[in-house]
CSV table of C-alpha atoms and ligand atoms in Angstrom, one decimal:
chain,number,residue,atom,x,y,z
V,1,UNK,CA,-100.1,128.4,54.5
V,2,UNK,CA,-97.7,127.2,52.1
V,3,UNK,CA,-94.2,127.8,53.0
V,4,UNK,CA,-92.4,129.4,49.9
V,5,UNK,CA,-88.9,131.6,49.8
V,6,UNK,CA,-88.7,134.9,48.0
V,7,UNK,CA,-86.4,135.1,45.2
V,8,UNK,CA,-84.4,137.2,47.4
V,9,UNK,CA,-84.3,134.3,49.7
V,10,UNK,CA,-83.3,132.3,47.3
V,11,UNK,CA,-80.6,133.8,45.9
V,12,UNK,CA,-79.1,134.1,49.6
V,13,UNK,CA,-79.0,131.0,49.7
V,14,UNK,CA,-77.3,130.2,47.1
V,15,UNK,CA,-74.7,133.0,47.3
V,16,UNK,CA,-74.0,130.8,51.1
V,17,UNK,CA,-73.9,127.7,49.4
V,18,UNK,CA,-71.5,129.0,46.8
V,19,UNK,CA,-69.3,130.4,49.4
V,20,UNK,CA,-69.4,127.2,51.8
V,21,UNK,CA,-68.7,125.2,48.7
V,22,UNK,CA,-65.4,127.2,48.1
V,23,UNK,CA,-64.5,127.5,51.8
V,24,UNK,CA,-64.8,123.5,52.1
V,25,UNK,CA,-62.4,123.1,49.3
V,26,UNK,CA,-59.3,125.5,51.3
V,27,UNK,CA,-58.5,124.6,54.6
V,28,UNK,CA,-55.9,121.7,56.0
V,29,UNK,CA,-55.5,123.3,59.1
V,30,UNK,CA,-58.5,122.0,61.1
V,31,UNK,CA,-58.9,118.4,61.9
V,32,UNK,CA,-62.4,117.6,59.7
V,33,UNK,CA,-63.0,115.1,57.5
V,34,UNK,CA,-64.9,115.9,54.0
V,35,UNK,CA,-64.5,112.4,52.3
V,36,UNK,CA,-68.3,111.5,53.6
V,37,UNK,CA,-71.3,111.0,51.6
V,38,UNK,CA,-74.2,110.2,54.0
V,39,UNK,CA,-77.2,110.7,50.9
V,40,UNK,CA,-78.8,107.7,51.8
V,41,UNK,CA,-79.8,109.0,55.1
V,42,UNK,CA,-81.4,112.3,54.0
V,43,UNK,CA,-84.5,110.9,53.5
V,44,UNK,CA,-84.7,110.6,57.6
V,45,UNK,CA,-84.3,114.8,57.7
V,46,UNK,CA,-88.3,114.7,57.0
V,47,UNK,CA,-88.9,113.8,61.1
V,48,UNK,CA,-88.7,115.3,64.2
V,49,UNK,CA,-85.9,112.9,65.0
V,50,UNK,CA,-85.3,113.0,68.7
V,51,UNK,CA,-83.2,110.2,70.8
V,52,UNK,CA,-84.5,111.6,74.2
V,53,UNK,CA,-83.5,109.9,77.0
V,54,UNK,CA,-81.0,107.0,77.9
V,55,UNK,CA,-80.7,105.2,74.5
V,56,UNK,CA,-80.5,102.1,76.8
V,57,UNK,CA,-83.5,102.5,78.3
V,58,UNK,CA,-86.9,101.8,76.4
V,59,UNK,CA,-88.5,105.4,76.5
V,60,UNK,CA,-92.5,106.5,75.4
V,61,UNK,CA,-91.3,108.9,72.6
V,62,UNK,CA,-90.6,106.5,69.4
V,63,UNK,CA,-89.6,108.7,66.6
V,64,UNK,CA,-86.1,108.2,67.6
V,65,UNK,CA,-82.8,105.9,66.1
V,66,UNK,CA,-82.0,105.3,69.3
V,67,UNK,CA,-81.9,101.4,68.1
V,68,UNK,CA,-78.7,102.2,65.8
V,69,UNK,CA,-77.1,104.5,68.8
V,70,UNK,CA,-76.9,101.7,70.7
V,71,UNK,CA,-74.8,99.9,67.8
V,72,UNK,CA,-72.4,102.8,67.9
V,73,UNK,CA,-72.1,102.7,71.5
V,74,UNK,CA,-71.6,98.9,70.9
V,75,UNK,CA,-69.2,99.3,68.3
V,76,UNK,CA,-67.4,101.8,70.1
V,77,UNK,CA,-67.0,100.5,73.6
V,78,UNK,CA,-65.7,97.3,72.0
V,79,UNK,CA,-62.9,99.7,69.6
V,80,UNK,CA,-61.7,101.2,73.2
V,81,UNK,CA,-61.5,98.1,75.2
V,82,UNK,CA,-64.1,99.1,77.9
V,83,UNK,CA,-65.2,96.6,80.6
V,84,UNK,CA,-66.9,93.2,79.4
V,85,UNK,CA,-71.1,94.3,80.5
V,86,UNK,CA,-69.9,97.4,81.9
V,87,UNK,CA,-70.0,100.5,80.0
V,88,UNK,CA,-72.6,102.9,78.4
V,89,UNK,CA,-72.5,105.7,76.4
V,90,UNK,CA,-74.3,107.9,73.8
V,91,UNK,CA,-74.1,110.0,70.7
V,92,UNK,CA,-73.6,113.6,72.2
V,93,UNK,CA,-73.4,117.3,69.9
V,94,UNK,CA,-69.6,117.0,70.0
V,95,UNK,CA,-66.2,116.4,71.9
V,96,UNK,CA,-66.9,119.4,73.9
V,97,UNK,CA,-69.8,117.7,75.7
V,98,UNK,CA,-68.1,114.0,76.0
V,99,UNK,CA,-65.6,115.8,77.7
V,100,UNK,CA,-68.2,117.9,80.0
V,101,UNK,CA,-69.9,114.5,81.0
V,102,UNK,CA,-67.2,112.6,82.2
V,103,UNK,CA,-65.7,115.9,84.5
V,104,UNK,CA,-69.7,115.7,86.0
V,105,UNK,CA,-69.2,111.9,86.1
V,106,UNK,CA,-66.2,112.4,88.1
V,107,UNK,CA,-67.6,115.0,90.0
V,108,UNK,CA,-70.7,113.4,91.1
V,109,UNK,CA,-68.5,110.5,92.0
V,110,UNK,CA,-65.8,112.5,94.2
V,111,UNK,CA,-67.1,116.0,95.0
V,112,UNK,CA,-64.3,117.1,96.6
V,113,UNK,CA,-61.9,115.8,94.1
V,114,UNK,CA,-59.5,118.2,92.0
V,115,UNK,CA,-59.1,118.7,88.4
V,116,UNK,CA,-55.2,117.9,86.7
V,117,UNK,CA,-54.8,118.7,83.1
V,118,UNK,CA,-52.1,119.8,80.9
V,119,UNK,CA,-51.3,123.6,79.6
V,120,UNK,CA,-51.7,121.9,76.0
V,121,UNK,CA,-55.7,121.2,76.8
V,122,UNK,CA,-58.4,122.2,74.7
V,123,UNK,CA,-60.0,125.8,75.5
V,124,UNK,CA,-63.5,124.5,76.3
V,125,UNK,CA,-62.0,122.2,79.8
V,126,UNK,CA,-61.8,125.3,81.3
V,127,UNK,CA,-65.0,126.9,81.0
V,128,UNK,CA,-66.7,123.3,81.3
V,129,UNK,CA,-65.0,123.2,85.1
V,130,UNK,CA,-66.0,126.7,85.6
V,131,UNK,CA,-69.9,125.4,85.0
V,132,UNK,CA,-69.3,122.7,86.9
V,133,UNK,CA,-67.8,124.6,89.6
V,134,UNK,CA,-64.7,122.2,90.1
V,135,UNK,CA,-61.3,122.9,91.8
V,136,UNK,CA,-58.3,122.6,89.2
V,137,UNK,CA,-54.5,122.9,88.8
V,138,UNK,CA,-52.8,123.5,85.3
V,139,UNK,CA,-50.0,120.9,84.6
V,140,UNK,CA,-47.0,121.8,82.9
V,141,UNK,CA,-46.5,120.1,79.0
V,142,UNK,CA,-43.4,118.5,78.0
V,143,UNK,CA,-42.4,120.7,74.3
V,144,UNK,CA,-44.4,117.8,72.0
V,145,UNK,CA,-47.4,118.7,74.0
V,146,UNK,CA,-47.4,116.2,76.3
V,147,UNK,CA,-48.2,116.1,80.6
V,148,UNK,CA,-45.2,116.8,82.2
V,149,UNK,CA,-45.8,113.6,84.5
V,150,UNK,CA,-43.0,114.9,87.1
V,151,UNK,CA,-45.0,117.9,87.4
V,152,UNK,CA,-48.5,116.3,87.8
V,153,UNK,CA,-46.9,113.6,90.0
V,154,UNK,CA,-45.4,116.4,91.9
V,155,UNK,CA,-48.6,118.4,92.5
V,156,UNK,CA,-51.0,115.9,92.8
V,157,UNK,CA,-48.5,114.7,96.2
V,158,UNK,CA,-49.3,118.1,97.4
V,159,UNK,CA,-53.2,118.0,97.1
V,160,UNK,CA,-53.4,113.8,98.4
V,161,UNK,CA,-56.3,114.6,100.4
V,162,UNK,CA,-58.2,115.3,97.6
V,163,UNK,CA,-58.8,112.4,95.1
V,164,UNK,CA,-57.2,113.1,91.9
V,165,UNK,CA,-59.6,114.0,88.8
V,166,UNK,CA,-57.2,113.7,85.8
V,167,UNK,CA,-58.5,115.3,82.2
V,168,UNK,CA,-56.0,113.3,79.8
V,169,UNK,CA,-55.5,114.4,76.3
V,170,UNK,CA,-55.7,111.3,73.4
V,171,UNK,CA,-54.2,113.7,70.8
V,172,UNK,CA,-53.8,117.5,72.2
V,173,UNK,CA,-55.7,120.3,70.0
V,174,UNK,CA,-51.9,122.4,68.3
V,175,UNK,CA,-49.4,118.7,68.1
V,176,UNK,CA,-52.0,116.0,68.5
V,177,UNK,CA,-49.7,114.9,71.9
V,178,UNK,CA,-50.8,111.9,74.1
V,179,UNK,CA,-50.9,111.7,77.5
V,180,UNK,CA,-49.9,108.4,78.6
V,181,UNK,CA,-52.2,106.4,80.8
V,182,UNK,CA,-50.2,103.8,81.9
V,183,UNK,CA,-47.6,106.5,83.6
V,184,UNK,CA,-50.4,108.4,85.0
V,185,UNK,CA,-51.9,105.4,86.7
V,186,UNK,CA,-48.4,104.5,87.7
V,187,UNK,CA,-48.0,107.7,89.3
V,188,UNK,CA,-51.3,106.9,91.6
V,189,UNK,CA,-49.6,103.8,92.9
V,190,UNK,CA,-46.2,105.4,93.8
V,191,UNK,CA,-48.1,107.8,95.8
V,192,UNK,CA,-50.9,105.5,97.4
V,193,UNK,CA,-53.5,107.0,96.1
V,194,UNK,CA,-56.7,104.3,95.4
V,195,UNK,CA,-59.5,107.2,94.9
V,196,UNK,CA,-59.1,108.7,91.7
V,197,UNK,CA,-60.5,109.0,88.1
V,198,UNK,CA,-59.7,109.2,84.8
V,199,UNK,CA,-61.1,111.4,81.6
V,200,UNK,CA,-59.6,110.8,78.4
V,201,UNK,CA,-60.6,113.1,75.7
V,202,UNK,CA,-59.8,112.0,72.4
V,203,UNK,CA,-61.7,114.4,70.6
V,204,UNK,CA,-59.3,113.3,67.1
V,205,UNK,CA,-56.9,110.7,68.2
V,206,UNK,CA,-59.8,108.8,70.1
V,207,UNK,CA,-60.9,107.2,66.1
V,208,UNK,CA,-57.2,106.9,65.2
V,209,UNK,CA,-55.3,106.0,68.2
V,210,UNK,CA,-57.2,102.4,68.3
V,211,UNK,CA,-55.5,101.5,64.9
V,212,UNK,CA,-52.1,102.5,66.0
V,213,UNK,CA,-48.8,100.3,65.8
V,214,UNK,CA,-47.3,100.0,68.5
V,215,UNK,CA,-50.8,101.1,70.2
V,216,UNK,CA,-50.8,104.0,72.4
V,217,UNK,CA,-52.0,103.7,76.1
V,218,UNK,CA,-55.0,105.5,75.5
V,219,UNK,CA,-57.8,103.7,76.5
V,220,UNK,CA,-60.1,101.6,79.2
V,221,UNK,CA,-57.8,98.8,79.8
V,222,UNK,CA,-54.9,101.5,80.2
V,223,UNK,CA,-56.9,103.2,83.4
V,224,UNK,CA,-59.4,105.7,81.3
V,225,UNK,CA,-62.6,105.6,83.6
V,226,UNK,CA,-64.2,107.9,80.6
V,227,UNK,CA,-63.6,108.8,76.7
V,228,UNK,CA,-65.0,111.4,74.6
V,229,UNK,CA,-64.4,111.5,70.9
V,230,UNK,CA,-66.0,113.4,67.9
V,231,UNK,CA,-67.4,112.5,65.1
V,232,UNK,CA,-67.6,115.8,62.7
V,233,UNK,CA,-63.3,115.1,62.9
V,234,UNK,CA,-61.9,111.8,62.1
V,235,UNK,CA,-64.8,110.1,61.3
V,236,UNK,CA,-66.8,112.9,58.9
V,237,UNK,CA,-69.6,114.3,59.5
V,238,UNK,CA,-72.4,116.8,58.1
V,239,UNK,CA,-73.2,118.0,61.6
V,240,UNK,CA,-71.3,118.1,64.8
V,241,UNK,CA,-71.4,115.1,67.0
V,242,UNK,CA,-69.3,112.8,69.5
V,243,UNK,CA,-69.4,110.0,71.6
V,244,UNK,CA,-68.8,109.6,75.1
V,245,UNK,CA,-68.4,106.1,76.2
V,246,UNK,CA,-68.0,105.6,80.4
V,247,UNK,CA,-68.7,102.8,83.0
V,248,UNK,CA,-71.8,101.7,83.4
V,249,UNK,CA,-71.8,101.0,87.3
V,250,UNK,CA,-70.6,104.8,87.3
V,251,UNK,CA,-73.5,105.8,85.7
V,252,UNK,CA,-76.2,103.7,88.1
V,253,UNK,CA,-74.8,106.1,91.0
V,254,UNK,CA,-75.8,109.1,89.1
V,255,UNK,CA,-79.2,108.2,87.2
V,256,UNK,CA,-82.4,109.4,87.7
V,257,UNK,CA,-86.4,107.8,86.1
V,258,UNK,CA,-88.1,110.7,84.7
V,259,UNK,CA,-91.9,109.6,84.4
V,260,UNK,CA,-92.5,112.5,81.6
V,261,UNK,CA,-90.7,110.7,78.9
V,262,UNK,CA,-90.6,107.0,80.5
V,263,UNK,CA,-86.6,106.6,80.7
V,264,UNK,CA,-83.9,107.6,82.8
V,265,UNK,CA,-82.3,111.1,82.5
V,266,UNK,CA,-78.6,109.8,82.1
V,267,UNK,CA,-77.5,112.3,79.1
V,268,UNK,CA,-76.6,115.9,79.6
V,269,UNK,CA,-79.3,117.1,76.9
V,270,UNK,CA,-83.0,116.3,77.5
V,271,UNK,CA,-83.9,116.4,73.6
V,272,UNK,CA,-81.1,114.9,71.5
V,273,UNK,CA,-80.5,115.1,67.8
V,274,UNK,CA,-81.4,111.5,66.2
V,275,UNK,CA,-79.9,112.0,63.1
V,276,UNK,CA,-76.3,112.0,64.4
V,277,UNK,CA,-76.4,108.5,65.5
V,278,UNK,CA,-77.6,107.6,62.2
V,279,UNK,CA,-74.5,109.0,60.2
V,280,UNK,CA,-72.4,107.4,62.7
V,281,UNK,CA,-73.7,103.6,62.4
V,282,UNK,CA,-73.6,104.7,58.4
V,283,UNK,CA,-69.9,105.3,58.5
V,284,UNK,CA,-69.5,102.2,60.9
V,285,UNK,CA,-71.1,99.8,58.6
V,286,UNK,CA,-69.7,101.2,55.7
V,287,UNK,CA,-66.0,101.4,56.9
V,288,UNK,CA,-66.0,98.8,59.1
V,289,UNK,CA,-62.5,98.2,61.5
V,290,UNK,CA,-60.5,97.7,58.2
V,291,UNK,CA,-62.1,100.7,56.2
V,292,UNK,CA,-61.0,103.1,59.6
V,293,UNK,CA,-57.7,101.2,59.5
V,294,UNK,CA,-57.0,102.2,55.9
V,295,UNK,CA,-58.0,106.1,56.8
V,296,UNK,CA,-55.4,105.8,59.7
V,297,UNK,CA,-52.6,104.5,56.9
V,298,UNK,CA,-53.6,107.3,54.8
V,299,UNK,CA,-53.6,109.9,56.7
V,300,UNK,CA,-49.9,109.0,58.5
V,301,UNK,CA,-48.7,108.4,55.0
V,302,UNK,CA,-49.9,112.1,53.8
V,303,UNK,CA,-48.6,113.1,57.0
V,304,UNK,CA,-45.1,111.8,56.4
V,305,UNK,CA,-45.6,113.3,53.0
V,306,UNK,CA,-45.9,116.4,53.9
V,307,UNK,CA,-43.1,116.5,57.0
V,308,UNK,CA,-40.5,115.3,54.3
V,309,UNK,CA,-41.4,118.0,51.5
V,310,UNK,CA,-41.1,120.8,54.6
V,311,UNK,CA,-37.9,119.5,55.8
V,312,UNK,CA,-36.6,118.9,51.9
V,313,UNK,CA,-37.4,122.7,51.7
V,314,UNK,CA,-35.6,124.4,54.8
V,315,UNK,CA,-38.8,124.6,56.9
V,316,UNK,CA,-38.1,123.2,60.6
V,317,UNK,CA,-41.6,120.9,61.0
V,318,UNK,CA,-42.1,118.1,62.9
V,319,UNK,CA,-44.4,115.6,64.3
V,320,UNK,CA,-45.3,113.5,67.1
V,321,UNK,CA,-44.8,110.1,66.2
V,322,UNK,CA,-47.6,108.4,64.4
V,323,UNK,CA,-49.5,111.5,64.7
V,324,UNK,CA,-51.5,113.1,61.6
V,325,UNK,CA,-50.3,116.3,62.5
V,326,UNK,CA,-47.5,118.2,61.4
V,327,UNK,CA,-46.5,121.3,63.3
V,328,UNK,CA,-44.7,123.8,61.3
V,329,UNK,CA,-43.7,128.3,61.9
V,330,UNK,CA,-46.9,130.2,61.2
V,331,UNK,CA,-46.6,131.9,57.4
V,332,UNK,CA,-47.9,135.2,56.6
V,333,UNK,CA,-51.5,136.2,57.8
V,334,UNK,CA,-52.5,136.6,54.1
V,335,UNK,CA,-51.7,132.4,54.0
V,336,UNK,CA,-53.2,132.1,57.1
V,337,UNK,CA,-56.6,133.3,56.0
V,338,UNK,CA,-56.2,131.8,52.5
V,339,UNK,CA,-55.7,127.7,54.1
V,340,UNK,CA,-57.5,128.8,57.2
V,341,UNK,CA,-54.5,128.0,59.0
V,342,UNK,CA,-54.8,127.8,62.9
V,343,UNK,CA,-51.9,129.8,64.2
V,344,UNK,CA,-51.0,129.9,68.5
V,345,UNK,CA,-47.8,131.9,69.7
V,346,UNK,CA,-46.0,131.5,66.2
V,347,UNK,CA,-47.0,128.1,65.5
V,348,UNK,CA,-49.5,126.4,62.8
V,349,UNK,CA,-50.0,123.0,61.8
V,350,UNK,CA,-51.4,120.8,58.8
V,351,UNK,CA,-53.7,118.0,59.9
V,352,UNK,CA,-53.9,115.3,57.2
V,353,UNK,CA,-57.2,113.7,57.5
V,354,UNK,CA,-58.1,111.2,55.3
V,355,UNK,CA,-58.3,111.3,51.6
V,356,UNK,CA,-56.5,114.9,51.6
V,357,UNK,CA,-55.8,114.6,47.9
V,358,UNK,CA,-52.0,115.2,47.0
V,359,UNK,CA,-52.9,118.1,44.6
V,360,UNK,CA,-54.0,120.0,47.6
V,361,UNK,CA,-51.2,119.2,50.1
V,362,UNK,CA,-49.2,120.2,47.1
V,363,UNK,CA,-50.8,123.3,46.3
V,364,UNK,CA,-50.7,124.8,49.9
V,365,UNK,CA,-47.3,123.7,50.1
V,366,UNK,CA,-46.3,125.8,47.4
V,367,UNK,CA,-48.0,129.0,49.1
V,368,UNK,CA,-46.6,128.1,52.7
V,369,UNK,CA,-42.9,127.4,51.7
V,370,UNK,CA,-41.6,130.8,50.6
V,371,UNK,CA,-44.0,132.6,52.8
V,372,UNK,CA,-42.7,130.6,56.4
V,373,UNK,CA,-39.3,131.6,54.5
V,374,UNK,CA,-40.3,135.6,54.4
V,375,UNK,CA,-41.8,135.7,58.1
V,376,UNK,CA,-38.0,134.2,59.2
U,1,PLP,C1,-58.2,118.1,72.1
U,1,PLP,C2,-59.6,118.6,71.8
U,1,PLP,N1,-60.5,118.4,72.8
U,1,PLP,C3,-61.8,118.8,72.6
U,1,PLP,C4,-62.2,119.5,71.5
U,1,PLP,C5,-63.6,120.0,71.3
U,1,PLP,O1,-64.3,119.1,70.5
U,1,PLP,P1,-65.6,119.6,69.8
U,1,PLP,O2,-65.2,120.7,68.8
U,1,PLP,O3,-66.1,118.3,69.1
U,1,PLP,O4,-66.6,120.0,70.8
U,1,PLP,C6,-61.2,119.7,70.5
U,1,PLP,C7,-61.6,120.4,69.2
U,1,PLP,O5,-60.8,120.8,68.4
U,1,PLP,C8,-59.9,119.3,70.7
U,1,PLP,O6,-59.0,119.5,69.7
């Protein structure tokens, strides 16, 4: 049977695609990138694209990219320093499941261990323990957003007999904070600790964070055992995706050969979208280290921008440094919904990802300004 939408249909879906169109055009306040153009690769949307299985692994099922997945994970594990022939990774559904599979990494390799993470963490770290059934203590955040490290160093000499499971944050959700590795791996060798592991979830600074000056200790040479980043944020993308890079000799302990599809059953999703590794190798090869560079300089300069024209205009805002985010009083609720602002206890902030055109900084500006001003 031919497969045809009424003109009621129809006319739904362009009413959606009118409205998505608009909403795309107003926000600032969520950290996702709309510079992308990925129309070469919508010819591959005609296949049941599938990367089941480890992507290292060869696997029966062949309509897959799994051979450009592997070039991510390459590219990737390279960006974040992770150990020469030992590390692994693949193209997950978003920062929310990078994050997920390094907590059961950790898990699997010290069940008893305990869970550290900041008050400043995302939302989802919570519920993903609760699934996983893992112990956990809240750390208290510096006010930039930050681990309080006296606090974690504090607590975690309290719970020494169980190894230490520390969620960092590469760039916290409200002020884009990171939690330094260096101090936190510091802290396990004042207190004798030699079992532990390390989760770094750089859901937005993850991309930006290897292009810093000076750069931030953020990564596998700086203790991270783990990373998960996204690619729908700093990168672009049409659909949600991440990547979660790990070691590989962490992995071995925990993988199992599935006859039914011929590869190992490494990933947490059995079926797993194909097309997202595709847009990621696309934006790889077409930005290249010095293309995501230049996206790093322009976003910090539009973030600068933007601090300065607060400031200039009575607003207290600020930043962390060499972060993209500027943290500013909530405005009026009517504002709010206009930019689709995210607001938390009185707060909001502007994330300037790349290629935020001036007109538009500009233009919200001139909304937020006098209404901030109001609300005081
Ligand atoms: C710090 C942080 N971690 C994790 C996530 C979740 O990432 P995703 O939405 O890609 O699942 C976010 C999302 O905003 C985040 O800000």
């Amino acid at each position: 049977m031919e497969r045809k939408l009424s003109n009621t249909d129809k006319k739904k879906l362009d009413v959606l695609y009118n409205a998505i169109q608009n909403n795309a055009e107003n926000f600032i306040g969520y950290p996702v990138s709309k510079d992308f153009n990925y129309e070469e690769l919508f010819r591959f949307l005609k296949f049941p694209l599938n990367n089941l299985g480890d992507p290292f692994m060869p696997s029966t099922w062949k309509v897959d990219s799994r051979e450009m997945e592997r070039e991510v994970i390459e590219f990737m594990a390279d960006l974040l320093h992770a150990p020469k022939d030992n590390w692994w990774g693949y193209v997950t559904n978003g920062g929310s499941e990078g994050n997920m599979y390094g907590l059961y990494l950790a898990r699997e390799l010290y069940p008893k261990g305990m869970v550290y993470f900041s008050q400043d963490t995302h939302y989802s770290v919570n519920k993903n323990l609760r699934i996983l059934n893992m112990q956990r203590v809240v750390i208290k955040s510096q006010q930039n957003g930050e681990i309080n490290y006296d606090d974690l160093k504090e607590t975690i000499a309290r719970n020494r007999h169980m190894p230490p499971i520390i969620f960092a944050n590469i760039g916290t959700t409200m002020r884009e904070a990171k939690d330094d590795l260096v101090k936190i791996k510091a802290i396990m060798d004042d207190l004798a600790i030699e079992d532990y592991y390390i989760h770094a979830d750089g859901a937005l600074s993850g991309m930006i964070s290897p292009f810093l000056e000076p750069k931030p200790n953020f990564d596998f040479v700086d203790g991270a055992d783990s990373m998960s980043i996204s690619g729908h944020k700093f990168l672009g993308s049409p659909i949600p995706s991440g990547v979660v890079i790990a070691k590989k000799n962490n992995i071995d302990r925990i993988s199992k050969s599935i006859a039914y599809i011929g590869s190992d059953d490494t990933t947490i999703p059995g079926s797993r979208n194909g097309f997202s590794p595709l847009v990621w190798w696309y934006a790889i090869k077409t930005l290249g280290k010095e293309g995501l560079k230049a996206r790093v300089e322009d976003s910090l300069k539009k973030a600068d921008y933007t601090w300065q024209k607060l400031m200039m205009n009575g607003i207290e805002a600020w930043r962390n440094p060499n972060s993209i985010t500027v943290v500013l009083p909530a405005p009026e609720q009517e504002i709010v919904e206009k930019w689709q602002l995210a607001t938390e206890k009185g707060i909001t902030h502007f994330i300037l990802m790349p290629n935020t055109p001036y007109e538009t900084i500009d233009a919200i500006l001139k909304d937020v300004i006098p209404s901030v001003k109001r609300m005081k």
